[in-house]
PDB file of C-alpha atoms in Angstrom:
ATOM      1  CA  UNK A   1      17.902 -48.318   0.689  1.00 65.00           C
ATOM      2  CA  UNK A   2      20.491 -45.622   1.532  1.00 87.00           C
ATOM      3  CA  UNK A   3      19.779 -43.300   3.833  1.00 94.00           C
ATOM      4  CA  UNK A   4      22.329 -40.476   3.597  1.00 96.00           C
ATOM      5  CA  UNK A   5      21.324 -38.042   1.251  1.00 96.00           C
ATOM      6  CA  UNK A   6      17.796 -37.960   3.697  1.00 97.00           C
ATOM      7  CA  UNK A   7      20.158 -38.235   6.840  1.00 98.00           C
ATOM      8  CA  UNK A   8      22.218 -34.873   5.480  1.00 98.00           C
ATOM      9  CA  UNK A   9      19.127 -33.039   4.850  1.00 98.00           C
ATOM     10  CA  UNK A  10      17.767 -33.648   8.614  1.00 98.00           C
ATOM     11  CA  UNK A  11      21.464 -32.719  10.181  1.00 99.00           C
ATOM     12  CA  UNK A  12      20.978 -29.358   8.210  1.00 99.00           C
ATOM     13  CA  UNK A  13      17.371 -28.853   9.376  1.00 99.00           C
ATOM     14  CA  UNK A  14      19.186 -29.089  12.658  1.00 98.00           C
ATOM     15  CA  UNK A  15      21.434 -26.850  11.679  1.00 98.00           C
ATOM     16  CA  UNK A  16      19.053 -24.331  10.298  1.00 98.00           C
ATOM     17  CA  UNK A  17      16.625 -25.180  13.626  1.00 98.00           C
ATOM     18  CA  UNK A  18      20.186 -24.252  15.983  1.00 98.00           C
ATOM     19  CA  UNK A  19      20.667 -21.040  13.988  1.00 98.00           C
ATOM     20  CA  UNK A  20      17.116 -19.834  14.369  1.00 98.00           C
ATOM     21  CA  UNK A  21      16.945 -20.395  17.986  1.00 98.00           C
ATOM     22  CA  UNK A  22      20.186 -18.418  18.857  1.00 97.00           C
ATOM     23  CA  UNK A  23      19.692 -15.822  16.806  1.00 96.00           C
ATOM     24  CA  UNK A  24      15.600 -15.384  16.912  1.00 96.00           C
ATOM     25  CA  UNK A  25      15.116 -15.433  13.396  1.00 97.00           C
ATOM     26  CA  UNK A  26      11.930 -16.966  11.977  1.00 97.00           C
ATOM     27  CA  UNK A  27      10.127 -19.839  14.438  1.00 98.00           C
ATOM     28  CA  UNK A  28      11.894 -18.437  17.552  1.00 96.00           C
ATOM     29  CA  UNK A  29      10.128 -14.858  16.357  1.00 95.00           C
ATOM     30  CA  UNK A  30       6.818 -15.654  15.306  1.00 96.00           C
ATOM     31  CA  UNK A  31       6.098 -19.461  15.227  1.00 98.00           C
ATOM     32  CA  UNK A  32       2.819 -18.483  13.498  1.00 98.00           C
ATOM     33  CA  UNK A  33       4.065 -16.639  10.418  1.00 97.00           C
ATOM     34  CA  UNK A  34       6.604 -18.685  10.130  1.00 98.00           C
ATOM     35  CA  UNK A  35       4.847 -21.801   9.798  1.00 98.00           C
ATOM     36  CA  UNK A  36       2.600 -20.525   7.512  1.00 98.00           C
ATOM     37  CA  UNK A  37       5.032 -19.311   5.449  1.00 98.00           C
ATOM     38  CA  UNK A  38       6.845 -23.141   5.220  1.00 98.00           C
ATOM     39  CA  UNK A  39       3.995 -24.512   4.298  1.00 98.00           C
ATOM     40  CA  UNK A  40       2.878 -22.128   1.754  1.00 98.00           C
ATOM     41  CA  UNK A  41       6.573 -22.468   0.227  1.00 98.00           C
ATOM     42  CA  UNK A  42       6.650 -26.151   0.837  1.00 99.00           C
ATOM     43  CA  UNK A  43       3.209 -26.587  -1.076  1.00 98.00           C
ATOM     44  CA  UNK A  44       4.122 -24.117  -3.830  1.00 99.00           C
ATOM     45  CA  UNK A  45       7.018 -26.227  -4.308  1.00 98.00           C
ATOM     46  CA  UNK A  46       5.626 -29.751  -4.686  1.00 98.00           C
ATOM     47  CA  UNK A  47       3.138 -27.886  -6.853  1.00 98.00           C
ATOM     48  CA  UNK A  48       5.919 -27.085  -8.942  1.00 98.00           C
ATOM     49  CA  UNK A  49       7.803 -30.041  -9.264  1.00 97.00           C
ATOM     50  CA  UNK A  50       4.599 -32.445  -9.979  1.00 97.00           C
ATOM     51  CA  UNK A  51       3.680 -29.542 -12.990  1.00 97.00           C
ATOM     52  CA  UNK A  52       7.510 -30.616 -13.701  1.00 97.00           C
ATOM     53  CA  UNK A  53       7.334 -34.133 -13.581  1.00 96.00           C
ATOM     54  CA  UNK A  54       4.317 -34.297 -15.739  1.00 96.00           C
ATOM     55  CA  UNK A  55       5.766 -32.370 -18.395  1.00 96.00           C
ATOM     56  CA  UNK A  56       8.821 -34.678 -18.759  1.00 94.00           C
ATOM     57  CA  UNK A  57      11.103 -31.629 -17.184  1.00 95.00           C
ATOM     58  CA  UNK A  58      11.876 -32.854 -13.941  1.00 92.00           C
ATOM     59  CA  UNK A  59      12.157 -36.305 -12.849  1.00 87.00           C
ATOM     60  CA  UNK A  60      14.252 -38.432 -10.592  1.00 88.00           C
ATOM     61  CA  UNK A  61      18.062 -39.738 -10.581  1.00 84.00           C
ATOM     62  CA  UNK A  62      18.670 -43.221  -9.394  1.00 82.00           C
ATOM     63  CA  UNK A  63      21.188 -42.791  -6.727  1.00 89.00           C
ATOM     64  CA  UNK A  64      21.709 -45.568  -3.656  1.00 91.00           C
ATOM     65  CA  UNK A  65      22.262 -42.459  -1.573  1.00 93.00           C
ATOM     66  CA  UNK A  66      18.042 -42.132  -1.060  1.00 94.00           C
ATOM     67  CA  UNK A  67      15.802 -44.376   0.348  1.00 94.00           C
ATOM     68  CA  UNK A  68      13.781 -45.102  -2.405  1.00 92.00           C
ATOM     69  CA  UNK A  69      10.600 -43.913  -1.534  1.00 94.00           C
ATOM     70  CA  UNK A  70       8.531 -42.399  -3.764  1.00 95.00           C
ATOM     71  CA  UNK A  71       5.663 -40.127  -2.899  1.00 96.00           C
ATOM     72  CA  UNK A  72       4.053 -39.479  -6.667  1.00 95.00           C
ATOM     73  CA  UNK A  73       5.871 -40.986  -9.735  1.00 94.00           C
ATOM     74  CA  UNK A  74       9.336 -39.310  -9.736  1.00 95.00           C
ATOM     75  CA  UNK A  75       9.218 -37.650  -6.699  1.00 96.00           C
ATOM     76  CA  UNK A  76      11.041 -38.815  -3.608  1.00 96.00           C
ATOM     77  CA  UNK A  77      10.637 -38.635  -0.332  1.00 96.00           C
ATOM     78  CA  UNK A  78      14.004 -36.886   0.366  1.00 97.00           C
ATOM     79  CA  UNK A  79      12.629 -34.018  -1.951  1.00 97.00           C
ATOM     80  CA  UNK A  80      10.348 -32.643   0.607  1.00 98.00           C
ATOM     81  CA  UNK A  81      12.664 -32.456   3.317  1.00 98.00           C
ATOM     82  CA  UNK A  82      14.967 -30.663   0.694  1.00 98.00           C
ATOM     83  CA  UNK A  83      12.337 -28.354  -0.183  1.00 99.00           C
ATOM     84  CA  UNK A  84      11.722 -27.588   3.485  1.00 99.00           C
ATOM     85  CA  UNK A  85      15.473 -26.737   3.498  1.00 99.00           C
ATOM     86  CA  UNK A  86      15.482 -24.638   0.912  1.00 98.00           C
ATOM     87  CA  UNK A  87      12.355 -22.321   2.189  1.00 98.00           C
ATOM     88  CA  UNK A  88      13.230 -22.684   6.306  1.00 99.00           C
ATOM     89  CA  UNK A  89      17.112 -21.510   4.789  1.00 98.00           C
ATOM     90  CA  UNK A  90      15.439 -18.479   3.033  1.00 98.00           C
ATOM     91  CA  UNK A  91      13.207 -17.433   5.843  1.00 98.00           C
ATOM     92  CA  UNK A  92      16.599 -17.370   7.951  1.00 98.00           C
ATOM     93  CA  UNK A  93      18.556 -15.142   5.643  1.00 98.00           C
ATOM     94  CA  UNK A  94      15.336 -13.024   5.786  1.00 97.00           C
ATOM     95  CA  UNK A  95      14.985 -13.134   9.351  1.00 97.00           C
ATOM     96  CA  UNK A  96      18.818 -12.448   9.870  1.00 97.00           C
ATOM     97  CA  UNK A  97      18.213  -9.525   7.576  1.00 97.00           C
ATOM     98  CA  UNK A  98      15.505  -8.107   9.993  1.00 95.00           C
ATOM     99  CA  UNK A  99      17.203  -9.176  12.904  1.00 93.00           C
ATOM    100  CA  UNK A 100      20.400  -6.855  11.105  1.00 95.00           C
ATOM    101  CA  UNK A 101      18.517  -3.861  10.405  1.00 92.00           C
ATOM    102  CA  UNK A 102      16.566  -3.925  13.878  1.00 90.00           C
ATOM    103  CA  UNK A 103      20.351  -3.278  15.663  1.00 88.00           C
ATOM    104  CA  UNK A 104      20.937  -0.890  12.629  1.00 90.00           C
ATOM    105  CA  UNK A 105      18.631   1.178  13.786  1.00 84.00           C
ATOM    106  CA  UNK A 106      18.719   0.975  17.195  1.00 84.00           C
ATOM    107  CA  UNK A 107      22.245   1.866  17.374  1.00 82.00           C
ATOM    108  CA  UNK A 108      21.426   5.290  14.792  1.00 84.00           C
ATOM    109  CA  UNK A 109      17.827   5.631  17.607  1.00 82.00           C
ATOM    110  CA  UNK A 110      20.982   5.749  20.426  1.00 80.00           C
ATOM    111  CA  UNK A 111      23.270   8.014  18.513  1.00 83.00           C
ATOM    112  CA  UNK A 112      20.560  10.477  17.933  1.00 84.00           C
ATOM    113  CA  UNK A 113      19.142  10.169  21.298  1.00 82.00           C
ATOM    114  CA  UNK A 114      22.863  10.959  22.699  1.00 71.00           C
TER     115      UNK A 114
END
């Protein structure tokens, strides 16, 4: 059972988890919304991907990078912690975004102001 395709998703959770903390993005902003929002995604997701995997679209690739676990037929373990990736890295780019247009306008508040 490898564990480095699940060990690289974790170290860029971490990654994601540093950027929102320094910068106030999503969790650091509104833990609330935010975890709503994951789990909606996250769920939506799985959704998906089972609809896949019972249609013969999606299934999964024998690698010994992954553990090996399987939560449903076809779908690994490592694919939820892939999928919370993918939504926590989307809700930072939108957070960033806010975060961006919040000193935006400040700054045009300040030059107006002046």
């Amino acid at each position: 059972m490898g564990l480095i395709y699940l060990g690289a998703l974790l170290f860029s959770l971490g990654g994601s988890m540093l950027l929102d903390w320094r910068f106030r993005l999503t969790f650091w902003r509104d833990a609330r919304k935010a975890t709503w929002t994951m789990l909606l995604g996250i769920n939506f997701f799985i959704v998906w991907d089972l609809f896949g995997i019972e249609l013969g679209i999606f299934f999964r690739g024998v690698t010994d990078l992954m553990t090996g676990i399987l939560l449903a037929p076809e779908l690994p373990l490592e694919e939820v912690f892939f999928l919370a990736l993918l939504c926590y890295t989307t809700l930072n780019v939108l957070g960033a975004v806010a975060v961006w247009d919040e000193k935006r306008d400040h700054k045009r508040e300040r030059r107006m102001a002046a």
